[in-house]
Amino acid sequence: MKALIFDVDGVIADTEHMGHRLAFNQAFAEAGLDIEWDEEMYERLLWVTGGKERIAYYLRHCPECPQLLDARIAELHRRKTEIYTQMVAQGQIPYRPGVRRLWREARAAGLRLGIASTTAPENVLALLRQAGEEVVGWFDSIVAGDMVPDKKPAPDVYIQVLRHLGLEAGEAVAIEDSQNGLIAARRAGIPTLITCSHYTRNQRFEGALAVLEHLGEPELPARVLAGPAAGPVVVTPELLRDWMGQGVGV
Ligand code: XBP
């Protein structure tokens, strides 16, 4: 294991729940559109990855909604991104347990770090900067949003990160929170750990290394929801190497 590749939304912070949905709704309201995505609707819409794609999908399936041109959807999405990045900059979306600790431990252990995300690159940078300006430089590859042709569950984003890092799939571990993310990483051949988030708790994760509540802190170990260990765990580079060595899986 030479690298850890992190998904962003749901893994670094519970951004879908605390940020993205609210930002979409605010952008709709500001544009004078009578659209509000409640939690139940948003959970279903999350199967469509990418904000522009999600808006377009929703409008196509909403007979009473205006049918907007792609340029209008892109404009709405730009405003949504502005709203979202402001929310992040104001510190409204805290990091999940264990994320910063694992980044530090991975670097200390000589592992490289990557980001593979479907969200817009400016959203990724805003969230990383929340941990300090220098944190962006900890990542040797950040691939996000429209930087690849096809979004998750396509493997493009992971294949691109592996290319940047110059690694084979089996030399990295991906950390994801959703079934679409797991499929993307597995299609790229990368062993994948799942930390469930607000909207993905009920999804299925066959083929993951393990399914955890979060990454854990020494004072707040994470429950193992499926996988190799019985008791609560704190995810460390050593634990991941151990699980990789044992060939564990869900
Ligand atoms: C999650 C997504 C994104 C976000 C919204 O990506 O599918 O579309 O919901 O962000 P990941 P944008 O879990 O891979 O980070 O509106 O910027 O697309």
PDB file of C-alpha atoms and ligand atoms in Angstrom:
ATOM      1  CA  MET A   1       0.000   0.000   0.000  1.00  0.00           C
ATOM      2  CA  LYS A   2       1.608   3.227  -1.203  1.00  0.00           C
ATOM      3  CA  ALA A   3      -1.301   5.689  -1.316  1.00  0.00           C
ATOM      4  CA  LEU A   4      -4.705   6.544   0.103  1.00  0.00           C
ATOM      5  CA  ILE A   5      -7.255   8.030  -2.275  1.00  0.00           C
ATOM      6  CA  PHE A   6     -10.083   9.937  -0.631  1.00  0.00           C
ATOM      7  CA  ASP A   7     -13.546  10.626  -1.952  1.00  0.00           C
ATOM      8  CA  VAL A   8     -14.762  14.035  -0.719  1.00  0.00           C
ATOM      9  CA  ASP A   9     -18.512  14.360  -0.199  1.00  0.00           C
ATOM     10  CA  GLY A  10     -19.580  12.144   2.676  1.00  0.00           C
ATOM     11  CA  VAL A  11     -16.014  11.015   3.487  1.00  0.00           C
ATOM     12  CA  ILE A  12     -14.131  14.172   4.477  1.00  0.00           C
ATOM     13  CA  ALA A  13     -17.318  15.840   5.751  1.00  0.00           C
ATOM     14  CA  ASP A  14     -21.040  15.122   5.588  1.00  0.00           C
ATOM     15  CA  THR A  15     -21.327  17.750   2.868  1.00  0.00           C
ATOM     16  CA  GLU A  16     -24.388  16.385   1.059  1.00  0.00           C
ATOM     17  CA  HIS A  17     -26.428  16.608   4.254  1.00  0.00           C
ATOM     18  CA  MET A  18     -24.974  19.828   5.661  1.00  0.00           C
ATOM     19  CA  GLY A  19     -24.173  21.742   2.489  1.00  0.00           C
ATOM     20  CA  HIS A  20     -24.972  20.611  -1.038  1.00  0.00           C
ATOM     21  CA  ARG A  21     -28.745  20.063  -0.640  1.00  0.00           C
ATOM     22  CA  LEU A  22     -29.194  23.426   1.048  1.00  0.00           C
ATOM     23  CA  ALA A  23     -27.066  25.166  -1.584  1.00  0.00           C
ATOM     24  CA  PHE A  24     -29.091  23.651  -4.449  1.00  0.00           C
ATOM     25  CA  ASN A  25     -32.337  24.800  -2.790  1.00  0.00           C
ATOM     26  CA  GLN A  26     -31.022  28.324  -2.219  1.00  0.00           C
ATOM     27  CA  ALA A  27     -29.895  28.572  -5.856  1.00  0.00           C
ATOM     28  CA  PHE A  28     -33.350  27.396  -7.034  1.00  0.00           C
ATOM     29  CA  ALA A  29     -35.089  29.970  -4.795  1.00  0.00           C
ATOM     30  CA  GLU A  30     -32.820  32.832  -5.914  1.00  0.00           C
ATOM     31  CA  ALA A  31     -33.563  31.921  -9.551  1.00  0.00           C
ATOM     32  CA  GLY A  32     -37.299  32.136  -8.842  1.00  0.00           C
ATOM     33  CA  LEU A  33     -37.802  28.405  -9.426  1.00  0.00           C
ATOM     34  CA  ASP A  34     -40.464  26.659  -7.381  1.00  0.00           C
ATOM     35  CA  ILE A  35     -38.211  23.691  -6.576  1.00  0.00           C
ATOM     36  CA  GLU A  36     -37.181  22.480  -3.138  1.00  0.00           C
ATOM     37  CA  TRP A  37     -35.457  19.141  -2.640  1.00  0.00           C
ATOM     38  CA  ASP A  38     -36.384  17.610   0.725  1.00  0.00           C
ATOM     39  CA  GLU A  39     -34.154  14.985   2.357  1.00  0.00           C
ATOM     40  CA  GLU A  40     -36.089  12.039   0.931  1.00  0.00           C
ATOM     41  CA  MET A  41     -35.970  13.442  -2.599  1.00  0.00           C
ATOM     42  CA  TYR A  42     -32.267  14.317  -2.267  1.00  0.00           C
ATOM     43  CA  GLU A  43     -31.378  10.808  -1.069  1.00  0.00           C
ATOM     44  CA  ARG A  44     -32.932   9.436  -4.267  1.00  0.00           C
ATOM     45  CA  LEU A  45     -31.315  12.107  -6.451  1.00  0.00           C
ATOM     46  CA  LEU A  46     -27.865  11.269  -5.082  1.00  0.00           C
ATOM     47  CA  TRP A  47     -27.858   8.218  -7.345  1.00  0.00           C
ATOM     48  CA  VAL A  48     -27.217  10.777 -10.108  1.00  0.00           C
ATOM     49  CA  THR A  49     -23.649  11.963  -9.560  1.00  0.00           C
ATOM     50  CA  GLY A  50     -22.679  15.530 -10.448  1.00  0.00           C
ATOM     51  CA  GLY A  51     -24.706  18.631  -9.600  1.00  0.00           C
ATOM     52  CA  LYS A  52     -25.458  19.720 -13.185  1.00  0.00           C
ATOM     53  CA  GLU A  53     -26.415  16.159 -14.097  1.00  0.00           C
ATOM     54  CA  ARG A  54     -28.634  15.949 -10.977  1.00  0.00           C
ATOM     55  CA  ILE A  55     -30.508  19.164 -11.852  1.00  0.00           C
ATOM     56  CA  ALA A  56     -30.955  18.056 -15.480  1.00  0.00           C
ATOM     57  CA  TYR A  57     -32.212  14.611 -14.403  1.00  0.00           C
ATOM     58  CA  TYR A  58     -34.696  16.158 -11.956  1.00  0.00           C
ATOM     59  CA  LEU A  59     -36.094  18.592 -14.528  1.00  0.00           C
ATOM     60  CA  ARG A  60     -36.470  15.817 -17.140  1.00  0.00           C
ATOM     61  CA  HIS A  61     -38.612  13.853 -14.675  1.00  0.00           C
ATOM     62  CA  CYS A  62     -40.642  16.802 -13.382  1.00  0.00           C
ATOM     63  CA  PRO A  63     -43.589  17.512 -15.732  1.00  0.00           C
ATOM     64  CA  GLU A  64     -44.555  20.777 -13.997  1.00  0.00           C
ATOM     65  CA  CYS A  65     -40.981  22.195 -14.008  1.00  0.00           C
ATOM     66  CA  PRO A  66     -39.634  24.526 -16.705  1.00  0.00           C
ATOM     67  CA  GLN A  67     -37.294  22.697 -19.085  1.00  0.00           C
ATOM     68  CA  LEU A  68     -34.061  24.694 -18.886  1.00  0.00           C
ATOM     69  CA  LEU A  69     -31.325  24.804 -21.493  1.00  0.00           C
ATOM     70  CA  ASP A  70     -27.919  23.346 -20.534  1.00  0.00           C
ATOM     71  CA  ALA A  71     -26.450  26.864 -20.335  1.00  0.00           C
ATOM     72  CA  ARG A  72     -29.141  27.871 -17.806  1.00  0.00           C
ATOM     73  CA  ILE A  73     -28.465  24.723 -15.765  1.00  0.00           C
ATOM     74  CA  ALA A  74     -24.741  25.517 -15.798  1.00  0.00           C
ATOM     75  CA  GLU A  75     -25.498  29.051 -14.584  1.00  0.00           C
ATOM     76  CA  LEU A  76     -27.716  27.745 -11.762  1.00  0.00           C
ATOM     77  CA  HIS A  77     -24.979  25.301 -10.815  1.00  0.00           C
ATOM     78  CA  ARG A  78     -22.333  28.048 -10.776  1.00  0.00           C
ATOM     79  CA  ARG A  79     -24.455  29.970  -8.264  1.00  0.00           C
ATOM     80  CA  LYS A  80     -24.961  26.779  -6.235  1.00  0.00           C
ATOM     81  CA  THR A  81     -21.164  26.324  -6.137  1.00  0.00           C
ATOM     82  CA  GLU A  82     -20.723  29.920  -4.890  1.00  0.00           C
ATOM     83  CA  ILE A  83     -23.276  29.357  -2.122  1.00  0.00           C
ATOM     84  CA  TYR A  84     -21.701  26.031  -1.159  1.00  0.00           C
ATOM     85  CA  THR A  85     -18.107  27.323  -1.041  1.00  0.00           C
ATOM     86  CA  GLN A  86     -19.262  30.243   1.132  1.00  0.00           C
ATOM     87  CA  MET A  87     -20.880  27.778   3.551  1.00  0.00           C
ATOM     88  CA  VAL A  88     -17.609  25.834   3.726  1.00  0.00           C
ATOM     89  CA  ALA A  89     -15.509  29.001   4.165  1.00  0.00           C
ATOM     90  CA  GLN A  90     -17.778  30.069   7.039  1.00  0.00           C
ATOM     91  CA  GLY A  91     -16.973  26.757   8.777  1.00  0.00           C
ATOM     92  CA  GLN A  92     -20.534  25.423   8.596  1.00  0.00           C
ATOM     93  CA  ILE A  93     -19.464  21.901   7.599  1.00  0.00           C
ATOM     94  CA  PRO A  94     -17.155  20.151  10.084  1.00  0.00           C
ATOM     95  CA  TYR A  95     -14.731  17.375   9.131  1.00  0.00           C
ATOM     96  CA  ARG A  96     -15.720  13.815  10.031  1.00  0.00           C
ATOM     97  CA  PRO A  97     -13.844  11.985  12.828  1.00  0.00           C
ATOM     98  CA  GLY A  98     -10.418  10.616  11.971  1.00  0.00           C
ATOM     99  CA  VAL A  99      -9.941  12.368   8.617  1.00  0.00           C
ATOM    100  CA  ARG A 100      -7.189  14.834   9.564  1.00  0.00           C
ATOM    101  CA  ARG A 101      -5.541  12.296  11.876  1.00  0.00           C
ATOM    102  CA  LEU A 102      -5.372   9.698   9.092  1.00  0.00           C
ATOM    103  CA  TRP A 103      -3.915  12.243   6.632  1.00  0.00           C
ATOM    104  CA  ARG A 104      -1.172  13.082   9.143  1.00  0.00           C
ATOM    105  CA  GLU A 105      -0.455   9.418   9.942  1.00  0.00           C
ATOM    106  CA  ALA A 106      -0.433   8.460   6.263  1.00  0.00           C
ATOM    107  CA  ARG A 107       2.107  11.185   5.476  1.00  0.00           C
ATOM    108  CA  ALA A 108       4.243  10.187   8.465  1.00  0.00           C
ATOM    109  CA  ALA A 109       4.167   6.580   7.187  1.00  0.00           C
ATOM    110  CA  GLY A 110       5.368   7.716   3.732  1.00  0.00           C
ATOM    111  CA  LEU A 111       2.040   7.147   1.985  1.00  0.00           C
ATOM    112  CA  ARG A 112       0.907   9.504  -0.743  1.00  0.00           C
ATOM    113  CA  LEU A 113      -2.539  11.112  -0.778  1.00  0.00           C
ATOM    114  CA  GLY A 114      -5.009  11.618  -3.601  1.00  0.00           C
ATOM    115  CA  ILE A 115      -8.534  12.945  -4.074  1.00  0.00           C
ATOM    116  CA  ALA A 116     -11.083  11.356  -6.437  1.00  0.00           C
ATOM    117  CA  SER A 117     -14.331  13.288  -6.441  1.00  0.00           C
ATOM    118  CA  THR A 118     -17.352  14.040  -8.542  1.00  0.00           C
ATOM    119  CA  THR A 119     -17.897  17.483  -7.077  1.00  0.00           C
ATOM    120  CA  ALA A 120     -16.546  20.717  -8.602  1.00  0.00           C
ATOM    121  CA  PRO A 121     -12.776  21.281  -7.995  1.00  0.00           C
ATOM    122  CA  GLU A 122     -13.439  24.603  -6.191  1.00  0.00           C
ATOM    123  CA  ASN A 123     -15.598  22.716  -3.660  1.00  0.00           C
ATOM    124  CA  VAL A 124     -12.753  20.280  -2.984  1.00  0.00           C
ATOM    125  CA  LEU A 125     -10.217  23.078  -2.495  1.00  0.00           C
ATOM    126  CA  ALA A 126     -12.565  25.025  -0.193  1.00  0.00           C
ATOM    127  CA  LEU A 127     -13.039  21.967   2.010  1.00  0.00           C
ATOM    128  CA  LEU A 128      -9.317  21.101   2.137  1.00  0.00           C
ATOM    129  CA  ARG A 129      -8.402  24.729   2.979  1.00  0.00           C
ATOM    130  CA  GLN A 130     -10.658  24.473   6.016  1.00  0.00           C
ATOM    131  CA  ALA A 131      -7.913  22.281   7.552  1.00  0.00           C
ATOM    132  CA  GLY A 132      -5.237  24.864   6.655  1.00  0.00           C
ATOM    133  CA  GLU A 133      -3.859  26.358   3.449  1.00  0.00           C
ATOM    134  CA  GLU A 134      -0.907  23.926   3.476  1.00  0.00           C
ATOM    135  CA  VAL A 135      -3.227  20.903   3.415  1.00  0.00           C
ATOM    136  CA  VAL A 136      -3.921  21.278  -0.325  1.00  0.00           C
ATOM    137  CA  GLY A 137      -0.196  20.582  -0.900  1.00  0.00           C
ATOM    138  CA  TRP A 138      -0.459  17.273   0.958  1.00  0.00           C
ATOM    139  CA  PHE A 139      -2.303  15.809  -2.048  1.00  0.00           C
ATOM    140  CA  ASP A 140      -0.243  14.649  -5.019  1.00  0.00           C
ATOM    141  CA  SER A 141      -3.331  14.309  -7.178  1.00  0.00           C
ATOM    142  CA  ILE A 142      -6.725  16.006  -7.011  1.00  0.00           C
ATOM    143  CA  VAL A 143      -9.140  14.912  -9.717  1.00  0.00           C
ATOM    144  CA  ALA A 144     -12.672  16.290  -9.495  1.00  0.00           C
ATOM    145  CA  GLY A 145     -15.863  17.208 -11.341  1.00  0.00           C
ATOM    146  CA  ASP A 146     -15.598  17.644 -15.101  1.00  0.00           C
ATOM    147  CA  MET A 147     -11.844  16.881 -15.209  1.00  0.00           C
ATOM    148  CA  VAL A 148     -12.693  13.386 -16.518  1.00  0.00           C
ATOM    149  CA  PRO A 149     -15.200  12.380 -19.238  1.00  0.00           C
ATOM    150  CA  ASP A 150     -17.468  10.201 -17.061  1.00  0.00           C
ATOM    151  CA  LYS A 151     -18.403  10.658 -13.407  1.00  0.00           C
ATOM    152  CA  LYS A 152     -18.770   7.886 -10.806  1.00  0.00           C
ATOM    153  CA  PRO A 153     -19.805   5.048 -10.970  1.00  0.00           C
ATOM    154  CA  ALA A 154     -17.451   5.215 -13.981  1.00  0.00           C
ATOM    155  CA  PRO A 155     -13.857   4.530 -12.875  1.00  0.00           C
ATOM    156  CA  ASP A 156     -12.372   7.532 -14.771  1.00  0.00           C
ATOM    157  CA  VAL A 157     -11.620   9.670 -11.741  1.00  0.00           C
ATOM    158  CA  TYR A 158      -9.753   6.851  -9.968  1.00  0.00           C
ATOM    159  CA  ILE A 159      -7.853   5.799 -13.088  1.00  0.00           C
ATOM    160  CA  GLN A 160      -6.710   9.414 -13.521  1.00  0.00           C
ATOM    161  CA  VAL A 161      -5.497   9.666  -9.893  1.00  0.00           C
ATOM    162  CA  LEU A 162      -3.563   6.378 -10.255  1.00  0.00           C
ATOM    163  CA  ARG A 163      -1.982   7.771 -13.435  1.00  0.00           C
ATOM    164  CA  HIS A 164      -0.910  10.969 -11.648  1.00  0.00           C
ATOM    165  CA  LEU A 165       0.541   8.961  -8.763  1.00  0.00           C
ATOM    166  CA  GLY A 166       2.219   6.464 -11.103  1.00  0.00           C
ATOM    167  CA  LEU A 167       0.755   3.553  -9.150  1.00  0.00           C
ATOM    168  CA  GLU A 168      -0.995   0.273  -9.890  1.00  0.00           C
ATOM    169  CA  ALA A 169      -4.530  -0.164  -8.548  1.00  0.00           C
ATOM    170  CA  GLY A 170      -3.416  -2.694  -5.915  1.00  0.00           C
ATOM    171  CA  GLU A 171      -0.938  -0.200  -4.457  1.00  0.00           C
ATOM    172  CA  ALA A 172      -3.678   2.158  -3.228  1.00  0.00           C
ATOM    173  CA  VAL A 173      -6.706   2.070  -0.947  1.00  0.00           C
ATOM    174  CA  ALA A 174      -9.773   4.166  -1.765  1.00  0.00           C
ATOM    175  CA  ILE A 175     -11.995   5.595   0.961  1.00  0.00           C
ATOM    176  CA  GLU A 176     -15.602   6.068  -0.114  1.00  0.00           C
ATOM    177  CA  ASP A 177     -19.035   6.519   1.420  1.00  0.00           C
ATOM    178  CA  SER A 178     -21.414   5.507  -1.373  1.00  0.00           C
ATOM    179  CA  GLN A 179     -22.240   2.556  -3.578  1.00  0.00           C
ATOM    180  CA  ASN A 180     -21.552   4.639  -6.694  1.00  0.00           C
ATOM    181  CA  GLY A 181     -18.125   5.511  -5.278  1.00  0.00           C
ATOM    182  CA  LEU A 182     -17.401   1.891  -4.356  1.00  0.00           C
ATOM    183  CA  ILE A 183     -18.311   0.755  -7.879  1.00  0.00           C
ATOM    184  CA  ALA A 184     -16.073   3.441  -9.410  1.00  0.00           C
ATOM    185  CA  ALA A 185     -13.061   2.516  -7.279  1.00  0.00           C
ATOM    186  CA  ARG A 186     -13.597  -1.233  -7.724  1.00  0.00           C
ATOM    187  CA  ARG A 187     -13.920  -0.814 -11.511  1.00  0.00           C
ATOM    188  CA  ALA A 188     -10.503   0.820 -11.367  1.00  0.00           C
ATOM    189  CA  GLY A 189      -9.342  -2.232  -9.360  1.00  0.00           C
ATOM    190  CA  ILE A 190      -8.689  -0.355  -6.096  1.00  0.00           C
ATOM    191  CA  PRO A 191      -9.460  -1.986  -2.713  1.00  0.00           C
ATOM    192  CA  THR A 192     -12.033   0.242  -1.000  1.00  0.00           C
ATOM    193  CA  LEU A 193     -12.927   1.084   2.576  1.00  0.00           C
ATOM    194  CA  ILE A 194     -16.398   2.507   3.246  1.00  0.00           C
ATOM    195  CA  THR A 195     -17.258   5.082   5.896  1.00  0.00           C
ATOM    196  CA  CYS A 196     -21.047   5.507   5.715  1.00  0.00           C
ATOM    197  CA  SER A 197     -22.517   8.995   5.641  1.00  0.00           C
ATOM    198  CA  HIS A 198     -25.956  10.433   6.403  1.00  0.00           C
ATOM    199  CA  TYR A 199     -27.503   9.527   3.043  1.00  0.00           C
ATOM    200  CA  THR A 200     -25.638   6.257   2.374  1.00  0.00           C
ATOM    201  CA  ARG A 201     -26.256   4.324   5.598  1.00  0.00           C
ATOM    202  CA  ASN A 202     -28.737   1.986   3.897  1.00  0.00           C
ATOM    203  CA  GLN A 203     -26.750   1.323   0.725  1.00  0.00           C
ATOM    204  CA  ARG A 204     -25.113  -2.027  -0.077  1.00  0.00           C
ATOM    205  CA  PHE A 205     -21.349  -2.358  -0.110  1.00  0.00           C
ATOM    206  CA  GLU A 206     -20.424  -5.857  -1.332  1.00  0.00           C
ATOM    207  CA  GLY A 207     -16.791  -5.993  -2.333  1.00  0.00           C
ATOM    208  CA  ALA A 208     -15.608  -3.352   0.164  1.00  0.00           C
ATOM    209  CA  LEU A 209     -12.695  -4.081   2.516  1.00  0.00           C
ATOM    210  CA  ALA A 210     -14.951  -3.082   5.428  1.00  0.00           C
ATOM    211  CA  VAL A 211     -17.899  -0.812   6.169  1.00  0.00           C
ATOM    212  CA  LEU A 212     -17.339   1.538   9.105  1.00  0.00           C
ATOM    213  CA  GLU A 213     -19.287   4.240  10.902  1.00  0.00           C
ATOM    214  CA  HIS A 214     -16.375   6.666  10.329  1.00  0.00           C
ATOM    215  CA  LEU A 215     -12.553   6.556  10.404  1.00  0.00           C
ATOM    216  CA  GLY A 216     -12.389   6.720  14.204  1.00  0.00           C
ATOM    217  CA  GLU A 217     -10.326   8.646  16.719  1.00  0.00           C
ATOM    218  CA  PRO A 218      -8.543   7.082  19.723  1.00  0.00           C
ATOM    219  CA  GLU A 219     -11.210   8.608  21.986  1.00  0.00           C
ATOM    220  CA  LEU A 220     -14.013   7.828  19.511  1.00  0.00           C
ATOM    221  CA  PRO A 221     -13.410   4.471  17.805  1.00  0.00           C
ATOM    222  CA  ALA A 222     -15.693   3.612  14.881  1.00  0.00           C
ATOM    223  CA  ARG A 223     -18.232   0.807  14.860  1.00  0.00           C
ATOM    224  CA  VAL A 224     -17.612  -1.860  12.214  1.00  0.00           C
ATOM    225  CA  LEU A 225     -20.906  -2.182  10.312  1.00  0.00           C
ATOM    226  CA  ALA A 226     -19.660  -5.020   8.088  1.00  0.00           C
ATOM    227  CA  GLY A 227     -16.290  -6.631   7.603  1.00  0.00           C
ATOM    228  CA  PRO A 228     -13.262  -8.077   9.303  1.00  0.00           C
ATOM    229  CA  ALA A 229     -13.247  -6.780  12.898  1.00  0.00           C
ATOM    230  CA  ALA A 230     -15.831  -7.249  15.615  1.00  0.00           C
ATOM    231  CA  GLY A 231     -15.075  -4.370  17.938  1.00  0.00           C
ATOM    232  CA  PRO A 232     -14.772  -0.630  17.246  1.00  0.00           C
ATOM    233  CA  VAL A 233     -11.654   0.424  15.336  1.00  0.00           C
ATOM    234  CA  VAL A 234      -9.453   3.421  14.644  1.00  0.00           C
ATOM    235  CA  VAL A 235      -8.343   3.345  10.993  1.00  0.00           C
ATOM    236  CA  THR A 236      -4.556   3.695  10.729  1.00  0.00           C
ATOM    237  CA  PRO A 237      -2.115   2.883   7.902  1.00  0.00           C
ATOM    238  CA  GLU A 238      -1.092  -0.230   9.883  1.00  0.00           C
ATOM    239  CA  LEU A 239      -4.691  -1.445  10.171  1.00  0.00           C
ATOM    240  CA  LEU A 240      -5.278  -0.956   6.433  1.00  0.00           C
ATOM    241  CA  ARG A 241      -2.029  -2.791   5.581  1.00  0.00           C
ATOM    242  CA  ASP A 242      -3.088  -5.598   7.903  1.00  0.00           C
ATOM    243  CA  TRP A 243      -6.538  -5.899   6.283  1.00  0.00           C
ATOM    244  CA  MET A 244      -4.995  -5.725   2.780  1.00  0.00           C
ATOM    245  CA  GLY A 245      -2.519  -8.475   3.754  1.00  0.00           C
ATOM    246  CA  GLN A 246      -5.288 -10.687   5.073  1.00  0.00           C
ATOM    247  CA  GLY A 247      -7.373 -10.143   1.936  1.00  0.00           C
ATOM    248  CA  VAL A 248     -10.441  -9.285   4.034  1.00  0.00           C
ATOM    249  CA  GLY A 249     -13.692  -8.117   2.488  1.00  0.00           C
ATOM    250  CA  VAL A 250     -17.447  -7.677   2.901  1.00  0.00           C
TER     251      VAL A 250
HETATM  252  C1  XBP B   1     -20.672  13.757  -4.883  1.00  0.00           C
HETATM  253  C2  XBP B   1     -21.483  14.262  -5.982  1.00  0.00           C
HETATM  254  C3  XBP B   1     -21.504  15.715  -6.246  1.00  0.00           C
HETATM  255  C4  XBP B   1     -22.128  16.527  -5.134  1.00  0.00           C
HETATM  256  C5  XBP B   1     -22.468  17.916  -5.586  1.00  0.00           C
HETATM  257  O1  XBP B   1     -19.374  13.567  -5.328  1.00  0.00           O
HETATM  258  O2  XBP B   1     -22.115  13.505  -6.691  1.00  0.00           O
HETATM  259  O3  XBP B   1     -22.221  15.920  -7.428  1.00  0.00           O
HETATM  260  O4  XBP B   1     -23.360  15.934  -4.764  1.00  0.00           O
HETATM  261  O5  XBP B   1     -21.358  18.573  -6.101  1.00  0.00           O
HETATM  262  P1  XBP B   1     -18.219  12.732  -4.518  1.00  0.00           P
HETATM  263  P2  XBP B   1     -21.425  19.376  -7.491  1.00  0.00           P
HETATM  264  O6  XBP B   1     -18.883  11.907  -3.447  1.00  0.00           O
HETATM  265  O7  XBP B   1     -17.565  11.898  -5.575  1.00  0.00           O
HETATM  266  O8  XBP B   1     -17.272  13.745  -3.981  1.00  0.00           O
HETATM  267  O9  XBP B   1     -22.716  20.148  -7.455  1.00  0.00           O
HETATM  268  O10 XBP B   1     -20.202  20.240  -7.481  1.00  0.00           O
HETATM  269  O11 XBP B   1     -21.426  18.343  -8.590  1.00  0.00           O
END
